[in-house]
Amino acid sequence: MAEHTSKQFDAELERVRSRVLQMGGLVEEQITRAMESLISGVMELINKVTSEDYRVNAIEVELDEAASHIITRRQPAAGDLRMIFAIMKTVTDLERIGDEAQKIARMAKNIHERGGPQAPPVVEVRHAAEAAISMLRRTLDCFARLDCDGAAEVIRDDAGIDTEFRSILRQLITYMMEDPRTISTALEIVWIAKAIERIGDHAKNMAEYVIYIVKGTDVRHTGTAKLDA
């Protein structure tokens, strides 16, 4: 009977883990569509990002309920409890990444509806977005495989996105000073760049949870030396 119960618990936990990965894939699609809409101005893509947000929110609620159910009914041991807590935190970060994708789509809509002069650093923003999407994808892979080394690499890579954000900000300030007509568009690109930076932050958070699951070590607010250790 105990073995049967244990197998049921393992199956429940695996279903929740799989659903988290599905949620991650959906959120990644949202970011990709939002950035495509920024480059192309296709309203259908912008509307798709907005309309899909309800699915992300619904999965968040579903997974929170599933995790609470497991804790209440199964009373998991320390290692499994770490997994469940990390899943709940990961789901929150994924939902917030979806919110950031919505912000990008909203700014893209404003930029293309207004028309007029375009602030040039859209290409740099796109590069930063590709880096953030890569971080998210690799984090989800680390979560699936419980790969601490890969998670540590993702955490280190977050500094690169922060550097790109500062570089984009400096360029935009220059454009606004040289041509005041670009101010409205440039400010919206600042919000897009900030959303991309936040996506990187959430991916980093999720990578930290992977290390917590495997090692029981909280590496938040620590330097690379702690990661190496």
PDB file of C-alpha atoms in Angstrom:
ATOM      1  CA  MET A   1       0.000   0.000   0.000  1.00  0.00           C
ATOM      2  CA  ALA A   2       2.833   2.406   0.892  1.00  0.00           C
ATOM      3  CA  GLU A   3       4.571   1.656  -2.417  1.00  0.00           C
ATOM      4  CA  HIS A   4       1.324   2.288  -4.299  1.00  0.00           C
ATOM      5  CA  THR A   5       0.866   5.610  -2.489  1.00  0.00           C
ATOM      6  CA  SER A   6       4.464   6.562  -3.254  1.00  0.00           C
ATOM      7  CA  LYS A   7       3.972   5.843  -6.957  1.00  0.00           C
ATOM      8  CA  GLN A   8       0.804   7.931  -6.986  1.00  0.00           C
ATOM      9  CA  PHE A   9       2.674  10.797  -5.358  1.00  0.00           C
ATOM     10  CA  ASP A  10       5.533  10.546  -7.882  1.00  0.00           C
ATOM     11  CA  ALA A  11       3.024  10.540 -10.743  1.00  0.00           C
ATOM     12  CA  GLU A  12       1.229  13.629  -9.365  1.00  0.00           C
ATOM     13  CA  LEU A  13       4.502  15.494  -8.942  1.00  0.00           C
ATOM     14  CA  GLU A  14       5.630  14.568 -12.442  1.00  0.00           C
ATOM     15  CA  ARG A  15       2.337  15.807 -13.919  1.00  0.00           C
ATOM     16  CA  VAL A  16       2.834  19.139 -12.165  1.00  0.00           C
ATOM     17  CA  ARG A  17       6.439  19.384 -13.403  1.00  0.00           C
ATOM     18  CA  SER A  18       5.319  18.665 -16.970  1.00  0.00           C
ATOM     19  CA  ARG A  19       2.626  21.320 -16.728  1.00  0.00           C
ATOM     20  CA  VAL A  20       5.202  23.868 -15.552  1.00  0.00           C
ATOM     21  CA  LEU A  21       7.251  23.128 -18.681  1.00  0.00           C
ATOM     22  CA  GLN A  22       4.147  23.566 -20.847  1.00  0.00           C
ATOM     23  CA  MET A  23       3.507  26.922 -19.181  1.00  0.00           C
ATOM     24  CA  GLY A  24       7.121  27.876 -19.862  1.00  0.00           C
ATOM     25  CA  GLY A  25       6.738  27.030 -23.545  1.00  0.00           C
ATOM     26  CA  LEU A  26       3.600  29.159 -23.786  1.00  0.00           C
ATOM     27  CA  VAL A  27       5.334  32.123 -22.119  1.00  0.00           C
ATOM     28  CA  GLU A  28       8.326  31.777 -24.454  1.00  0.00           C
ATOM     29  CA  GLU A  29       5.948  31.948 -27.438  1.00  0.00           C
ATOM     30  CA  GLN A  30       4.436  35.132 -25.986  1.00  0.00           C
ATOM     31  CA  ILE A  31       7.820  36.859 -25.812  1.00  0.00           C
ATOM     32  CA  THR A  32       8.715  35.755 -29.342  1.00  0.00           C
ATOM     33  CA  ARG A  33       5.402  37.019 -30.742  1.00  0.00           C
ATOM     34  CA  ALA A  34       5.717  40.316 -28.850  1.00  0.00           C
ATOM     35  CA  MET A  35       9.178  40.950 -30.310  1.00  0.00           C
ATOM     36  CA  GLU A  36       8.023  39.959 -33.803  1.00  0.00           C
ATOM     37  CA  SER A  37       5.180  42.442 -33.461  1.00  0.00           C
ATOM     38  CA  LEU A  38       7.666  45.164 -32.518  1.00  0.00           C
ATOM     39  CA  ILE A  39       9.674  44.572 -35.688  1.00  0.00           C
ATOM     40  CA  SER A  40       6.750  43.934 -38.059  1.00  0.00           C
ATOM     41  CA  GLY A  41       3.892  45.970 -36.599  1.00  0.00           C
ATOM     42  CA  VAL A  42       1.479  43.096 -37.352  1.00  0.00           C
ATOM     43  CA  MET A  43      -1.551  43.723 -35.118  1.00  0.00           C
ATOM     44  CA  GLU A  44      -2.606  40.068 -35.217  1.00  0.00           C
ATOM     45  CA  LEU A  45       0.585  39.142 -33.316  1.00  0.00           C
ATOM     46  CA  ILE A  46       0.008  41.906 -30.773  1.00  0.00           C
ATOM     47  CA  ASN A  47      -3.575  40.772 -30.177  1.00  0.00           C
ATOM     48  CA  LYS A  48      -2.432  37.148 -29.885  1.00  0.00           C
ATOM     49  CA  VAL A  49      -0.043  38.029 -27.047  1.00  0.00           C
ATOM     50  CA  THR A  50      -2.832  39.819 -25.186  1.00  0.00           C
ATOM     51  CA  SER A  51      -5.447  37.116 -25.745  1.00  0.00           C
ATOM     52  CA  GLU A  52      -3.098  34.289 -24.702  1.00  0.00           C
ATOM     53  CA  ASP A  53      -2.376  35.907 -21.335  1.00  0.00           C
ATOM     54  CA  TYR A  54      -5.549  34.430 -19.856  1.00  0.00           C
ATOM     55  CA  ARG A  55      -4.174  30.928 -20.572  1.00  0.00           C
ATOM     56  CA  VAL A  56      -0.981  31.688 -18.653  1.00  0.00           C
ATOM     57  CA  ASN A  57      -3.005  33.032 -15.716  1.00  0.00           C
ATOM     58  CA  ALA A  58      -5.278  29.980 -15.754  1.00  0.00           C
ATOM     59  CA  ILE A  59      -2.304  27.601 -15.651  1.00  0.00           C
ATOM     60  CA  GLU A  60      -0.841  29.573 -12.734  1.00  0.00           C
ATOM     61  CA  VAL A  61      -4.054  29.090 -10.726  1.00  0.00           C
ATOM     62  CA  GLU A  62      -4.253  25.420 -11.723  1.00  0.00           C
ATOM     63  CA  LEU A  63      -0.667  24.699 -10.647  1.00  0.00           C
ATOM     64  CA  ASP A  64      -0.990  26.573  -7.357  1.00  0.00           C
ATOM     65  CA  GLU A  65      -4.050  24.489  -6.532  1.00  0.00           C
ATOM     66  CA  ALA A  66      -2.289  21.266  -7.554  1.00  0.00           C
ATOM     67  CA  ALA A  67       0.756  22.073  -5.404  1.00  0.00           C
ATOM     68  CA  SER A  68      -1.415  22.952  -2.399  1.00  0.00           C
ATOM     69  CA  HIS A  69      -3.346  19.713  -2.892  1.00  0.00           C
ATOM     70  CA  ILE A  70      -0.126  17.665  -2.880  1.00  0.00           C
ATOM     71  CA  ILE A  71       1.129  19.343   0.298  1.00  0.00           C
ATOM     72  CA  THR A  72      -2.188  18.827   2.095  1.00  0.00           C
ATOM     73  CA  ARG A  73      -2.811  15.231   1.069  1.00  0.00           C
ATOM     74  CA  ARG A  74       0.691  13.775   0.708  1.00  0.00           C
ATOM     75  CA  GLN A  75       2.637  15.596   3.441  1.00  0.00           C
ATOM     76  CA  PRO A  76       5.851  15.333   1.397  1.00  0.00           C
ATOM     77  CA  ALA A  77       9.316  14.863   2.904  1.00  0.00           C
ATOM     78  CA  ALA A  78      11.964  17.605   2.831  1.00  0.00           C
ATOM     79  CA  GLY A  79      13.323  16.995  -0.672  1.00  0.00           C
ATOM     80  CA  ASP A  80       9.903  16.772  -2.306  1.00  0.00           C
ATOM     81  CA  LEU A  81       8.696  19.751  -0.300  1.00  0.00           C
ATOM     82  CA  ARG A  82      11.577  21.810  -1.698  1.00  0.00           C
ATOM     83  CA  MET A  83      10.497  20.764  -5.176  1.00  0.00           C
ATOM     84  CA  ILE A  84       6.895  21.846  -4.561  1.00  0.00           C
ATOM     85  CA  PHE A  85       7.868  25.214  -3.079  1.00  0.00           C
ATOM     86  CA  ALA A  86      10.257  25.816  -5.990  1.00  0.00           C
ATOM     87  CA  ILE A  87       7.506  24.917  -8.472  1.00  0.00           C
ATOM     88  CA  MET A  88       5.153  27.443  -6.877  1.00  0.00           C
ATOM     89  CA  LYS A  89       7.805  30.166  -7.088  1.00  0.00           C
ATOM     90  CA  THR A  90       8.681  29.196 -10.676  1.00  0.00           C
ATOM     91  CA  VAL A  91       5.034  29.446 -11.704  1.00  0.00           C
ATOM     92  CA  THR A  92       4.861  32.966 -10.251  1.00  0.00           C
ATOM     93  CA  ASP A  93       7.950  34.007 -12.226  1.00  0.00           C
ATOM     94  CA  LEU A  94       6.542  32.515 -15.433  1.00  0.00           C
ATOM     95  CA  GLU A  95       3.284  34.416 -14.973  1.00  0.00           C
ATOM     96  CA  ARG A  96       5.243  37.642 -14.520  1.00  0.00           C
ATOM     97  CA  ILE A  97       7.266  36.931 -17.656  1.00  0.00           C
ATOM     98  CA  GLY A  98       3.930  36.678 -19.465  1.00  0.00           C
ATOM     99  CA  ASP A  99       3.031  40.112 -18.085  1.00  0.00           C
ATOM    100  CA  GLU A 100       6.316  41.526 -19.435  1.00  0.00           C
ATOM    101  CA  ALA A 101       5.557  40.055 -22.878  1.00  0.00           C
ATOM    102  CA  GLN A 102       2.216  41.858 -22.747  1.00  0.00           C
ATOM    103  CA  LYS A 103       3.990  45.133 -21.972  1.00  0.00           C
ATOM    104  CA  ILE A 104       6.268  44.663 -24.994  1.00  0.00           C
ATOM    105  CA  ALA A 105       3.242  44.014 -27.230  1.00  0.00           C
ATOM    106  CA  ARG A 106       1.449  47.073 -25.839  1.00  0.00           C
ATOM    107  CA  MET A 107       4.459  49.324 -26.505  1.00  0.00           C
ATOM    108  CA  ALA A 108       4.837  47.830 -29.998  1.00  0.00           C
ATOM    109  CA  LYS A 109       1.202  48.704 -30.709  1.00  0.00           C
ATOM    110  CA  ASN A 110       1.724  52.303 -29.562  1.00  0.00           C
ATOM    111  CA  ILE A 111       4.858  52.680 -31.688  1.00  0.00           C
ATOM    112  CA  HIS A 112       3.283  51.353 -34.888  1.00  0.00           C
ATOM    113  CA  GLU A 113      -0.049  53.121 -34.445  1.00  0.00           C
ATOM    114  CA  ARG A 114       1.750  56.438 -34.019  1.00  0.00           C
ATOM    115  CA  GLY A 115       4.015  56.015 -37.036  1.00  0.00           C
ATOM    116  CA  GLY A 116       6.542  58.773 -37.702  1.00  0.00           C
ATOM    117  CA  PRO A 117      10.246  58.624 -36.853  1.00  0.00           C
ATOM    118  CA  GLN A 118      11.486  55.348 -35.404  1.00  0.00           C
ATOM    119  CA  ALA A 119      14.217  55.374 -32.773  1.00  0.00           C
ATOM    120  CA  PRO A 120      17.044  53.262 -34.303  1.00  0.00           C
ATOM    121  CA  PRO A 121      18.065  50.869 -31.498  1.00  0.00           C
ATOM    122  CA  VAL A 122      15.275  48.342 -32.178  1.00  0.00           C
ATOM    123  CA  VAL A 123      17.940  45.900 -33.424  1.00  0.00           C
ATOM    124  CA  GLU A 124      19.845  46.098 -30.122  1.00  0.00           C
ATOM    125  CA  VAL A 125      16.609  45.499 -28.216  1.00  0.00           C
ATOM    126  CA  ARG A 126      15.958  42.454 -30.380  1.00  0.00           C
ATOM    127  CA  HIS A 127      19.398  41.074 -29.555  1.00  0.00           C
ATOM    128  CA  ALA A 128      18.746  41.534 -25.829  1.00  0.00           C
ATOM    129  CA  ALA A 129      15.382  39.782 -26.223  1.00  0.00           C
ATOM    130  CA  GLU A 130      17.042  36.814 -27.937  1.00  0.00           C
ATOM    131  CA  ALA A 131      19.446  36.561 -24.995  1.00  0.00           C
ATOM    132  CA  ALA A 132      16.558  36.671 -22.499  1.00  0.00           C
ATOM    133  CA  ILE A 133      14.603  34.014 -24.434  1.00  0.00           C
ATOM    134  CA  SER A 134      17.724  31.845 -24.463  1.00  0.00           C
ATOM    135  CA  MET A 135      18.034  32.242 -20.684  1.00  0.00           C
ATOM    136  CA  LEU A 136      14.399  31.227 -20.214  1.00  0.00           C
ATOM    137  CA  ARG A 137      14.712  28.213 -22.522  1.00  0.00           C
ATOM    138  CA  ARG A 138      17.888  26.991 -20.817  1.00  0.00           C
ATOM    139  CA  THR A 139      16.364  27.518 -17.369  1.00  0.00           C
ATOM    140  CA  LEU A 140      13.365  25.380 -18.295  1.00  0.00           C
ATOM    141  CA  ASP A 141      15.735  22.710 -19.590  1.00  0.00           C
ATOM    142  CA  CYS A 142      17.673  22.846 -16.302  1.00  0.00           C
ATOM    143  CA  PHE A 143      14.389  22.518 -14.414  1.00  0.00           C
ATOM    144  CA  ALA A 144      13.442  19.462 -16.492  1.00  0.00           C
ATOM    145  CA  ARG A 145      16.822  17.785 -15.939  1.00  0.00           C
ATOM    146  CA  LEU A 146      17.576  19.261 -12.478  1.00  0.00           C
ATOM    147  CA  ASP A 147      20.876  20.518 -13.877  1.00  0.00           C
ATOM    148  CA  CYS A 148      22.690  22.677 -11.315  1.00  0.00           C
ATOM    149  CA  ASP A 149      25.685  23.477 -13.537  1.00  0.00           C
ATOM    150  CA  GLY A 150      23.446  24.723 -16.332  1.00  0.00           C
ATOM    151  CA  ALA A 151      21.416  26.749 -13.842  1.00  0.00           C
ATOM    152  CA  ALA A 152      24.583  28.406 -12.534  1.00  0.00           C
ATOM    153  CA  GLU A 153      25.505  29.415 -16.118  1.00  0.00           C
ATOM    154  CA  VAL A 154      22.093  31.036 -16.583  1.00  0.00           C
ATOM    155  CA  ILE A 155      22.541  33.003 -13.350  1.00  0.00           C
ATOM    156  CA  ARG A 156      25.911  34.299 -14.541  1.00  0.00           C
ATOM    157  CA  ASP A 157      24.478  35.280 -17.946  1.00  0.00           C
ATOM    158  CA  ASP A 158      21.964  37.655 -16.362  1.00  0.00           C
ATOM    159  CA  ALA A 159      24.716  40.251 -15.947  1.00  0.00           C
ATOM    160  CA  GLY A 160      25.046  40.426 -19.746  1.00  0.00           C
ATOM    161  CA  ILE A 161      21.415  41.444 -20.200  1.00  0.00           C
ATOM    162  CA  ASP A 162      21.771  44.089 -17.477  1.00  0.00           C
ATOM    163  CA  THR A 163      24.789  45.499 -19.368  1.00  0.00           C
ATOM    164  CA  GLU A 164      22.848  45.539 -22.654  1.00  0.00           C
ATOM    165  CA  PHE A 165      19.976  47.396 -20.989  1.00  0.00           C
ATOM    166  CA  ARG A 166      22.328  50.150 -19.794  1.00  0.00           C
ATOM    167  CA  SER A 167      23.860  50.387 -23.266  1.00  0.00           C
ATOM    168  CA  ILE A 168      20.436  50.677 -24.939  1.00  0.00           C
ATOM    169  CA  LEU A 169      19.426  53.346 -22.418  1.00  0.00           C
ATOM    170  CA  ARG A 170      22.533  55.433 -23.190  1.00  0.00           C
ATOM    171  CA  GLN A 171      21.877  55.200 -26.935  1.00  0.00           C
ATOM    172  CA  LEU A 172      18.238  56.197 -26.552  1.00  0.00           C
ATOM    173  CA  ILE A 173      19.152  59.233 -24.454  1.00  0.00           C
ATOM    174  CA  THR A 174      21.521  60.303 -27.229  1.00  0.00           C
ATOM    175  CA  TYR A 175      18.830  59.938 -29.914  1.00  0.00           C
ATOM    176  CA  MET A 176      16.307  61.892 -27.835  1.00  0.00           C
ATOM    177  CA  MET A 177      18.774  64.731 -27.297  1.00  0.00           C
ATOM    178  CA  GLU A 178      19.705  64.869 -30.982  1.00  0.00           C
ATOM    179  CA  ASP A 179      16.136  64.628 -32.318  1.00  0.00           C
ATOM    180  CA  PRO A 180      13.285  65.458 -29.916  1.00  0.00           C
ATOM    181  CA  ARG A 181      10.787  63.954 -32.429  1.00  0.00           C
ATOM    182  CA  THR A 182      12.021  60.501 -31.384  1.00  0.00           C
ATOM    183  CA  ILE A 183      11.222  61.027 -27.683  1.00  0.00           C
ATOM    184  CA  SER A 184       7.838  59.239 -27.569  1.00  0.00           C
ATOM    185  CA  THR A 185       9.079  56.184 -29.458  1.00  0.00           C
ATOM    186  CA  ALA A 186      12.388  56.133 -27.609  1.00  0.00           C
ATOM    187  CA  LEU A 187      10.644  56.157 -24.217  1.00  0.00           C
ATOM    188  CA  GLU A 188       8.489  53.219 -25.287  1.00  0.00           C
ATOM    189  CA  ILE A 189      11.620  51.330 -26.368  1.00  0.00           C
ATOM    190  CA  VAL A 190      13.047  52.053 -22.898  1.00  0.00           C
ATOM    191  CA  TRP A 191       9.998  50.276 -21.416  1.00  0.00           C
ATOM    192  CA  ILE A 192      10.531  47.381 -23.831  1.00  0.00           C
ATOM    193  CA  ALA A 193      14.206  47.125 -22.867  1.00  0.00           C
ATOM    194  CA  LYS A 194      13.238  47.214 -19.186  1.00  0.00           C
ATOM    195  CA  ALA A 195      10.699  44.421 -19.768  1.00  0.00           C
ATOM    196  CA  ILE A 196      13.423  42.338 -21.418  1.00  0.00           C
ATOM    197  CA  GLU A 197      15.745  42.958 -18.464  1.00  0.00           C
ATOM    198  CA  ARG A 198      12.964  41.821 -16.110  1.00  0.00           C
ATOM    199  CA  ILE A 199      12.451  38.640 -18.159  1.00  0.00           C
ATOM    200  CA  GLY A 200      16.155  37.912 -17.629  1.00  0.00           C
ATOM    201  CA  ASP A 201      15.728  38.528 -13.886  1.00  0.00           C
ATOM    202  CA  HIS A 202      12.808  36.075 -13.697  1.00  0.00           C
ATOM    203  CA  ALA A 203      14.760  33.438 -15.636  1.00  0.00           C
ATOM    204  CA  LYS A 204      17.627  33.923 -13.188  1.00  0.00           C
ATOM    205  CA  ASN A 205      15.221  33.465 -10.254  1.00  0.00           C
ATOM    206  CA  MET A 206      13.994  30.204 -11.748  1.00  0.00           C
ATOM    207  CA  ALA A 207      17.569  28.979 -12.205  1.00  0.00           C
ATOM    208  CA  GLU A 208      18.202  29.705  -8.524  1.00  0.00           C
ATOM    209  CA  TYR A 209      15.210  27.529  -7.619  1.00  0.00           C
ATOM    210  CA  VAL A 210      16.738  24.614  -9.545  1.00  0.00           C
ATOM    211  CA  ILE A 211      19.838  24.794  -7.345  1.00  0.00           C
ATOM    212  CA  TYR A 212      17.603  25.013  -4.281  1.00  0.00           C
ATOM    213  CA  ILE A 213      15.678  21.890  -5.355  1.00  0.00           C
ATOM    214  CA  VAL A 214      18.817  19.815  -5.883  1.00  0.00           C
ATOM    215  CA  LYS A 215      21.122  21.068  -3.146  1.00  0.00           C
ATOM    216  CA  GLY A 216      18.803  22.700  -0.634  1.00  0.00           C
ATOM    217  CA  THR A 217      20.977  25.811  -0.899  1.00  0.00           C
ATOM    218  CA  ASP A 218      19.528  29.296  -1.278  1.00  0.00           C
ATOM    219  CA  VAL A 219      21.841  31.146  -3.686  1.00  0.00           C
ATOM    220  CA  ARG A 220      19.771  34.309  -3.960  1.00  0.00           C
ATOM    221  CA  HIS A 221      21.651  37.533  -3.227  1.00  0.00           C
ATOM    222  CA  THR A 222      25.002  35.739  -3.383  1.00  0.00           C
ATOM    223  CA  GLY A 223      27.956  36.291  -5.689  1.00  0.00           C
ATOM    224  CA  THR A 224      29.505  33.950  -8.230  1.00  0.00           C
ATOM    225  CA  ALA A 225      31.914  32.614  -5.614  1.00  0.00           C
ATOM    226  CA  LYS A 226      29.000  30.992  -3.775  1.00  0.00           C
ATOM    227  CA  LEU A 227      27.782  29.510  -7.055  1.00  0.00           C
ATOM    228  CA  ASP A 228      31.215  28.071  -7.796  1.00  0.00           C
ATOM    229  CA  ALA A 229      31.326  26.586  -4.315  1.00  0.00           C
TER     230      ALA A 229
END
